[in-house]
């Protein structure tokens, strides 16, 4: 699911067409990193940016986020996040040195690295916004600062996702999602191989027997066990966001196993989306310890206790669609129209 990327910028000149909103002053208690779940990072390793970031964190009573930003020998920027930022609000301090374009790429790459590390919100703190002088349309020109703002604010891209059916039986449902969202489709096929315990308790059929004598001189052929096909993924998930869809998520073992397979096949983000989140027994713990990045369910079934046990579980409110359905039934309007015309934004 897409993360927010916000920009915290200083007000520009009066002649500029791009203006920062004026914040209303409000008395707020001092923030605490452990309580509110936020981190502050420096987007480059220059002395000026690092010093500014350190001064900010000292005033906030927080620690500077651990990261490494450097240039490869070929001039490419590399960013490494050295700590967990899952579910946190991240503020990126970026000063703009003479090399403006390198600073922009540092900010973009760090924001992307934090997004893929499951940061909740990403806020760029840019005291001087580059290209702010190019904020007016000139003859045969362009508003470059608008382009830069769009680049910073539109890093998430759900078009890089693929809908996944965790079994062939779920392929029809997954296909309907893929068609409406115009995304690719992948299907997980096959089963895990039996363990010795499975064979002992009778789940290995037919039983393994060397021979069986019915009449003297008559020997039955060797009975071979059924071979289960190995687990395979039909469809390309490498470097993609994998979204497993289902109607109910209760026992999560199959979802966890599917996530492991998708991770092995190169999916870099794995989401599970289901209508009803029952999430019985050890489900929250198994989800938290798995390769699943997030589980999204609706509020048709209460699951607040499970959410307290597992921050990966998120809830979508469906009161809007249910209230519209009630209104349509009362007025004798088409219910089919309601479901046909749900947009991606809804």
CSV table of C-alpha atoms in Angstrom, one decimal:
chain,number,residue,atom,x,y,z
A,1,UNK,CA,0.0,0.0,0.0
A,2,UNK,CA,1.2,3.5,-0.8
A,3,UNK,CA,2.9,5.5,1.9
A,4,UNK,CA,2.5,9.3,2.2
A,5,UNK,CA,5.4,11.5,1.2
A,6,UNK,CA,4.9,15.0,2.5
A,7,UNK,CA,7.0,18.1,1.9
A,8,UNK,CA,7.7,20.6,4.6
A,9,UNK,CA,8.9,23.7,2.8
A,10,UNK,CA,9.6,27.3,3.8
A,11,UNK,CA,7.3,30.0,2.2
A,12,UNK,CA,8.5,31.1,-1.2
A,13,UNK,CA,8.6,34.7,-2.5
A,14,UNK,CA,5.5,36.7,-3.0
A,15,UNK,CA,5.9,36.5,-6.8
A,16,UNK,CA,6.1,32.7,-6.8
A,17,UNK,CA,3.1,30.6,-8.0
A,18,UNK,CA,3.9,27.8,-5.5
A,19,UNK,CA,3.0,28.7,-2.0
A,20,UNK,CA,3.3,26.7,1.2
A,21,UNK,CA,0.2,26.5,3.4
A,22,UNK,CA,0.2,28.7,6.5
A,23,UNK,CA,0.2,26.5,9.6
A,24,UNK,CA,-2.0,27.5,12.5
A,25,UNK,CA,-0.1,27.9,15.8
A,26,UNK,CA,-1.1,25.4,18.4
A,27,UNK,CA,0.3,24.5,21.8
A,28,UNK,CA,1.7,21.0,21.6
A,29,UNK,CA,3.6,19.0,24.2
A,30,UNK,CA,7.2,18.1,23.6
A,31,UNK,CA,7.5,15.1,21.3
A,32,UNK,CA,9.1,11.9,22.4
A,33,UNK,CA,10.5,9.5,19.9
A,34,UNK,CA,9.6,6.4,21.9
A,35,UNK,CA,6.0,7.6,22.5
A,36,UNK,CA,5.1,9.0,19.1
A,37,UNK,CA,7.2,6.7,16.8
A,38,UNK,CA,9.1,9.1,14.7
A,39,UNK,CA,12.7,9.4,13.5
A,40,UNK,CA,14.8,12.2,11.9
A,41,UNK,CA,17.3,11.4,9.2
A,42,UNK,CA,20.0,13.4,7.4
A,43,UNK,CA,19.7,13.0,3.6
A,44,UNK,CA,23.4,13.6,2.9
A,45,UNK,CA,26.7,13.4,4.6
A,46,UNK,CA,27.9,16.9,4.2
A,47,UNK,CA,28.9,18.7,7.4
A,48,UNK,CA,26.2,21.4,7.1
A,49,UNK,CA,23.3,19.0,6.7
A,50,UNK,CA,24.5,16.6,9.4
A,51,UNK,CA,25.1,19.5,11.8
A,52,UNK,CA,21.6,20.9,11.2
A,53,UNK,CA,20.0,17.5,11.6
A,54,UNK,CA,21.9,17.0,14.9
A,55,UNK,CA,20.8,20.4,16.2
A,56,UNK,CA,17.2,19.6,15.4
A,57,UNK,CA,17.2,16.2,17.1
A,58,UNK,CA,18.9,17.7,20.2
A,59,UNK,CA,16.1,20.2,20.5
A,60,UNK,CA,13.5,17.4,20.0
A,61,UNK,CA,15.2,15.1,22.6
A,62,UNK,CA,15.6,12.4,19.9
A,63,UNK,CA,18.4,10.5,18.3
A,64,UNK,CA,19.5,11.1,14.7
A,65,UNK,CA,18.4,8.2,12.5
A,66,UNK,CA,21.2,5.8,11.5
A,67,UNK,CA,21.9,5.8,7.7
A,68,UNK,CA,24.7,6.0,5.2
A,69,UNK,CA,24.6,8.2,2.1
A,70,UNK,CA,27.5,8.2,-0.3
A,71,UNK,CA,28.5,8.4,-4.0
A,72,UNK,CA,29.7,5.4,-5.9
A,73,UNK,CA,32.8,5.7,-8.1
A,74,UNK,CA,30.5,6.0,-11.2
A,75,UNK,CA,28.7,9.0,-9.5
A,76,UNK,CA,25.6,7.0,-8.5
A,77,UNK,CA,24.0,7.8,-5.1
A,78,UNK,CA,23.7,4.9,-2.6
A,79,UNK,CA,21.6,5.1,0.6
A,80,UNK,CA,21.6,2.5,3.3
A,81,UNK,CA,19.1,2.6,6.2
A,82,UNK,CA,20.8,1.1,9.3
A,83,UNK,CA,17.7,0.7,11.6
A,84,UNK,CA,14.1,-0.4,11.5
A,85,UNK,CA,11.6,2.3,10.6
A,86,UNK,CA,8.5,0.2,10.2
A,87,UNK,CA,5.3,2.1,11.1
A,88,UNK,CA,7.1,5.3,12.0
A,89,UNK,CA,6.9,8.9,10.8
A,90,UNK,CA,10.2,9.8,9.2
A,91,UNK,CA,11.5,13.4,8.8
A,92,UNK,CA,14.3,13.8,6.2
A,93,UNK,CA,16.5,16.9,6.6
A,94,UNK,CA,18.0,17.9,3.4
A,95,UNK,CA,20.1,21.0,2.7
A,96,UNK,CA,20.9,22.0,-0.9
A,97,UNK,CA,24.6,22.4,-1.6
A,98,UNK,CA,26.0,23.7,-4.9
A,99,UNK,CA,25.3,20.3,-6.6
A,100,UNK,CA,21.6,20.7,-6.6
A,101,UNK,CA,20.7,17.6,-8.7
A,102,UNK,CA,22.8,15.3,-6.5
A,103,UNK,CA,20.9,16.6,-3.5
A,104,UNK,CA,17.6,16.0,-5.2
A,105,UNK,CA,18.5,12.4,-6.0
A,106,UNK,CA,19.7,11.8,-2.4
A,107,UNK,CA,16.3,12.9,-1.1
A,108,UNK,CA,14.4,10.8,-3.6
A,109,UNK,CA,16.5,7.7,-3.0
A,110,UNK,CA,16.3,8.0,0.7
A,111,UNK,CA,12.6,8.5,0.6
A,112,UNK,CA,12.2,5.4,-1.6
A,113,UNK,CA,14.4,3.4,0.7
A,114,UNK,CA,12.4,4.4,3.7
A,115,UNK,CA,9.1,3.7,1.9
A,116,UNK,CA,10.3,0.1,1.0
A,117,UNK,CA,11.3,-0.3,4.7
A,118,UNK,CA,7.6,0.3,5.6
A,119,UNK,CA,7.8,3.8,7.1
A,120,UNK,CA,4.3,5.1,7.8
A,121,UNK,CA,4.8,8.7,6.6
A,122,UNK,CA,7.8,10.4,5.0
A,123,UNK,CA,8.2,14.1,5.4
A,124,UNK,CA,10.9,16.0,3.6
A,125,UNK,CA,12.2,19.0,5.5
A,126,UNK,CA,13.8,21.2,2.9
A,127,UNK,CA,14.8,24.7,4.1
A,128,UNK,CA,15.7,25.8,0.6
A,129,UNK,CA,13.5,24.3,-2.1
A,130,UNK,CA,15.6,23.8,-5.3
A,131,UNK,CA,14.4,25.2,-8.6
A,132,UNK,CA,12.1,27.6,-6.7
A,133,UNK,CA,13.2,30.4,-9.0
A,134,UNK,CA,11.7,28.5,-11.9
A,135,UNK,CA,8.1,28.7,-10.6
A,136,UNK,CA,6.6,30.7,-13.5
A,137,UNK,CA,5.8,29.7,-17.0
A,138,UNK,CA,8.0,31.4,-19.5
A,139,UNK,CA,7.9,31.3,-23.3
A,140,UNK,CA,8.6,27.7,-24.4
A,141,UNK,CA,9.6,27.0,-20.8
A,142,UNK,CA,8.2,25.0,-17.9
A,143,UNK,CA,7.5,25.3,-14.2
A,144,UNK,CA,10.4,23.2,-13.0
A,145,UNK,CA,9.6,23.5,-9.3
A,146,UNK,CA,6.2,22.0,-9.9
A,147,UNK,CA,7.9,19.1,-11.6
A,148,UNK,CA,10.2,18.5,-8.7
A,149,UNK,CA,7.3,18.7,-6.2
A,150,UNK,CA,5.5,16.1,-8.2
A,151,UNK,CA,8.5,13.8,-8.3
A,152,UNK,CA,8.9,14.0,-4.5
A,153,UNK,CA,5.2,13.5,-3.7
A,154,UNK,CA,4.5,10.6,-6.2
A,155,UNK,CA,7.0,8.0,-5.3
A,156,UNK,CA,4.4,5.3,-4.5
A,157,UNK,CA,3.2,3.5,-7.7
A,158,UNK,CA,0.6,0.8,-7.3
A,159,UNK,CA,1.0,0.0,-11.0
A,160,UNK,CA,4.1,-2.0,-10.0
A,161,UNK,CA,1.8,-4.5,-8.2
A,162,UNK,CA,0.5,-7.9,-9.2
A,163,UNK,CA,-2.6,-9.6,-7.8
A,164,UNK,CA,-1.9,-13.1,-6.4
A,165,UNK,CA,-4.2,-16.1,-6.0
A,166,UNK,CA,-2.7,-18.3,-3.3
A,167,UNK,CA,-4.3,-21.4,-4.9
A,168,UNK,CA,-5.9,-22.2,-8.3
A,169,UNK,CA,-9.3,-22.2,-6.6
A,170,UNK,CA,-8.9,-18.5,-5.8
A,171,UNK,CA,-7.8,-17.6,-9.3
A,172,UNK,CA,-11.3,-16.4,-10.5
A,173,UNK,CA,-11.6,-13.9,-7.6
A,174,UNK,CA,-8.0,-12.7,-8.1
A,175,UNK,CA,-8.6,-12.2,-11.8
A,176,UNK,CA,-11.6,-10.0,-11.1
A,177,UNK,CA,-9.4,-7.7,-9.0
A,178,UNK,CA,-6.6,-7.7,-11.6
A,179,UNK,CA,-9.0,-6.8,-14.4
A,180,UNK,CA,-10.6,-3.9,-12.5
A,181,UNK,CA,-7.2,-2.5,-11.4
A,182,UNK,CA,-5.5,-3.3,-14.7
A,183,UNK,CA,-2.8,-5.2,-13.0
A,184,UNK,CA,-1.0,-8.5,-13.7
A,185,UNK,CA,-2.1,-11.8,-12.2
A,186,UNK,CA,-0.1,-14.6,-10.6
A,187,UNK,CA,-1.3,-17.9,-9.3
A,188,UNK,CA,0.5,-20.1,-6.7
A,189,UNK,CA,0.1,-23.8,-7.7
A,190,UNK,CA,1.1,-27.0,-6.0
A,191,UNK,CA,1.5,-28.3,-2.4
A,192,UNK,CA,4.3,-28.6,0.1
A,193,UNK,CA,5.8,-32.1,0.2
A,194,UNK,CA,4.6,-34.5,2.9
A,195,UNK,CA,6.6,-34.9,6.1
A,196,UNK,CA,7.3,-38.3,7.8
A,197,UNK,CA,4.6,-37.3,10.4
A,198,UNK,CA,2.0,-37.0,7.5
A,199,UNK,CA,2.8,-40.6,6.4
A,200,UNK,CA,2.5,-41.9,10.0
A,201,UNK,CA,-0.9,-40.5,10.6
A,202,UNK,CA,-2.4,-41.9,7.4
A,203,UNK,CA,-2.5,-38.7,5.3
A,204,UNK,CA,-0.1,-40.3,2.8
A,205,UNK,CA,-2.4,-42.1,0.3
A,206,UNK,CA,-2.1,-44.9,-0.9
A,207,UNK,CA,-0.1,-46.5,1.9
A,208,UNK,CA,3.5,-47.3,1.2
A,209,UNK,CA,3.7,-51.2,0.9
A,210,UNK,CA,6.4,-53.3,-0.7
A,211,UNK,CA,4.1,-56.1,-1.7
A,212,UNK,CA,0.9,-57.9,-0.6
A,213,UNK,CA,0.3,-61.6,-1.1
A,214,UNK,CA,-3.3,-62.7,-1.8
A,215,UNK,CA,-2.8,-66.1,-3.3
A,216,UNK,CA,0.2,-68.3,-3.5
A,217,UNK,CA,2.3,-67.3,-6.4
A,218,UNK,CA,0.5,-64.0,-7.0
A,219,UNK,CA,2.3,-60.8,-6.0
A,220,UNK,CA,0.8,-57.4,-6.4
A,221,UNK,CA,2.9,-54.6,-7.9
A,222,UNK,CA,4.6,-52.0,-5.7
A,223,UNK,CA,2.1,-49.3,-4.7
A,224,UNK,CA,3.7,-45.9,-5.2
A,225,UNK,CA,2.4,-42.9,-3.2
A,226,UNK,CA,0.8,-40.1,-5.1
A,227,UNK,CA,3.3,-37.4,-6.0
A,228,UNK,CA,2.3,-33.9,-5.1
A,229,UNK,CA,3.4,-31.2,-7.6
A,230,UNK,CA,6.0,-28.8,-6.2
A,231,UNK,CA,4.9,-25.3,-5.3
A,232,UNK,CA,5.3,-23.0,-8.3
A,233,UNK,CA,4.2,-19.4,-9.1
A,234,UNK,CA,2.6,-18.9,-12.5
A,235,UNK,CA,3.2,-15.3,-13.3
A,236,UNK,CA,6.0,-12.7,-12.8
A,237,UNK,CA,6.4,-11.4,-9.3
A,238,UNK,CA,10.1,-10.4,-9.3
A,239,UNK,CA,10.6,-6.9,-8.2
A,240,UNK,CA,6.9,-6.4,-7.8
A,241,UNK,CA,4.4,-5.7,-5.0
A,242,UNK,CA,2.5,-8.9,-4.5
A,243,UNK,CA,-1.1,-8.5,-3.3
A,244,UNK,CA,-2.8,-11.7,-2.1
A,245,UNK,CA,-6.6,-11.4,-2.2
A,246,UNK,CA,-9.2,-13.6,-0.5
A,247,UNK,CA,-12.7,-13.2,1.1
A,248,UNK,CA,-11.7,-14.4,4.6
A,249,UNK,CA,-8.5,-14.6,6.5
A,250,UNK,CA,-8.7,-16.8,9.6
A,251,UNK,CA,-6.1,-19.5,9.9
A,252,UNK,CA,-3.1,-17.7,8.3
A,253,UNK,CA,-0.7,-20.6,7.7
A,254,UNK,CA,-1.5,-20.8,4.0
A,255,UNK,CA,-1.0,-17.0,3.6
A,256,UNK,CA,2.3,-17.2,5.5
A,257,UNK,CA,3.5,-20.0,3.2
A,258,UNK,CA,2.4,-18.1,0.1
A,259,UNK,CA,4.3,-15.0,1.3
A,260,UNK,CA,7.5,-17.1,1.7
A,261,UNK,CA,7.2,-18.4,-1.8
A,262,UNK,CA,6.6,-14.9,-3.2
A,263,UNK,CA,9.5,-13.6,-1.3
A,264,UNK,CA,11.7,-16.3,-2.7
A,265,UNK,CA,10.5,-15.5,-6.2
A,266,UNK,CA,11.6,-11.9,-5.8
A,267,UNK,CA,8.5,-9.9,-4.6
A,268,UNK,CA,9.8,-7.0,-2.5
A,269,UNK,CA,6.5,-6.2,-0.8
A,270,UNK,CA,3.7,-8.6,0.1
A,271,UNK,CA,0.3,-7.5,1.2
A,272,UNK,CA,-2.8,-9.6,2.1
A,273,UNK,CA,-6.2,-8.2,1.5
A,274,UNK,CA,-9.4,-9.9,2.7
A,275,UNK,CA,-12.9,-8.8,3.3
A,276,UNK,CA,-13.4,-10.5,6.7
A,277,UNK,CA,-10.6,-10.5,9.2
A,278,UNK,CA,-11.4,-13.3,11.7
A,279,UNK,CA,-7.7,-13.9,12.6
A,280,UNK,CA,-8.2,-16.7,15.1
A,281,UNK,CA,-5.8,-18.2,17.6
A,282,UNK,CA,-2.1,-17.5,16.8
A,283,UNK,CA,-2.9,-15.5,13.6
A,284,UNK,CA,-1.5,-12.1,14.8
A,285,UNK,CA,1.8,-13.6,16.0
A,286,UNK,CA,2.2,-15.7,12.8
A,287,UNK,CA,1.6,-12.6,10.7
A,288,UNK,CA,4.0,-10.5,12.7
A,289,UNK,CA,6.8,-13.1,12.3
A,290,UNK,CA,6.1,-13.7,8.6
A,291,UNK,CA,7.3,-12.1,5.3
A,292,UNK,CA,3.9,-10.4,5.0
A,293,UNK,CA,4.3,-6.6,5.1
A,294,UNK,CA,0.7,-5.7,5.8
A,295,UNK,CA,-2.8,-7.4,6.2
A,296,UNK,CA,-5.7,-5.2,5.1
A,297,UNK,CA,-9.2,-6.2,6.2
A,298,UNK,CA,-12.6,-4.5,6.6
A,299,UNK,CA,-14.5,-3.7,9.8
A,300,UNK,CA,-17.2,-6.4,9.2
A,301,UNK,CA,-15.7,-8.5,12.0
A,302,UNK,CA,-14.3,-6.9,15.2
A,303,UNK,CA,-10.5,-7.4,15.4
A,304,UNK,CA,-9.2,-4.7,17.7
A,305,UNK,CA,-7.5,-7.1,20.0
A,306,UNK,CA,-5.6,-8.7,17.1
A,307,UNK,CA,-4.5,-5.2,15.9
A,308,UNK,CA,-3.0,-4.6,19.3
A,309,UNK,CA,-1.0,-7.8,19.0
A,310,UNK,CA,0.1,-7.1,15.4
A,311,UNK,CA,0.7,-3.6,14.0
A,312,UNK,CA,0.7,-5.1,10.5
A,313,UNK,CA,-3.1,-5.5,10.5
A,314,UNK,CA,-4.9,-2.5,9.0
A,315,UNK,CA,-8.6,-1.8,8.8
A,316,UNK,CA,-10.7,-0.3,5.9
A,317,UNK,CA,-14.1,1.2,6.8
A,318,UNK,CA,-16.9,-0.1,4.6
A,319,UNK,CA,-19.7,1.9,6.1
A,320,UNK,CA,-19.8,4.1,3.0
A,321,UNK,CA,-20.6,1.2,0.6
A,322,UNK,CA,-23.1,-0.4,3.0
A,323,UNK,CA,-25.0,2.8,3.6
A,324,UNK,CA,-25.1,3.4,-0.2
A,325,UNK,CA,-26.4,-0.1,-0.6
A,326,UNK,CA,-29.2,0.5,1.9
A,327,UNK,CA,-30.2,3.7,0.2
A,328,UNK,CA,-30.3,2.0,-3.2
A,329,UNK,CA,-32.4,-0.8,-1.9
A,330,UNK,CA,-34.9,1.6,-0.2
A,331,UNK,CA,-35.2,3.7,-3.4
A,332,UNK,CA,-35.4,0.7,-5.8
A,333,UNK,CA,-32.1,1.6,-7.5
A,334,UNK,CA,-29.7,-0.7,-9.2
A,335,UNK,CA,-27.3,-2.6,-6.9
A,336,UNK,CA,-25.3,-3.8,-9.8
A,337,UNK,CA,-24.5,-0.2,-10.7
A,338,UNK,CA,-23.0,0.3,-7.3
A,339,UNK,CA,-20.4,-2.4,-7.7
A,340,UNK,CA,-19.7,-1.8,-11.3
A,341,UNK,CA,-18.9,1.9,-10.7
A,342,UNK,CA,-16.5,1.6,-7.7
A,343,UNK,CA,-13.4,3.4,-8.8
A,344,UNK,CA,-9.8,2.9,-7.9
A,345,UNK,CA,-9.9,5.9,-5.6
A,346,UNK,CA,-12.9,4.4,-3.7
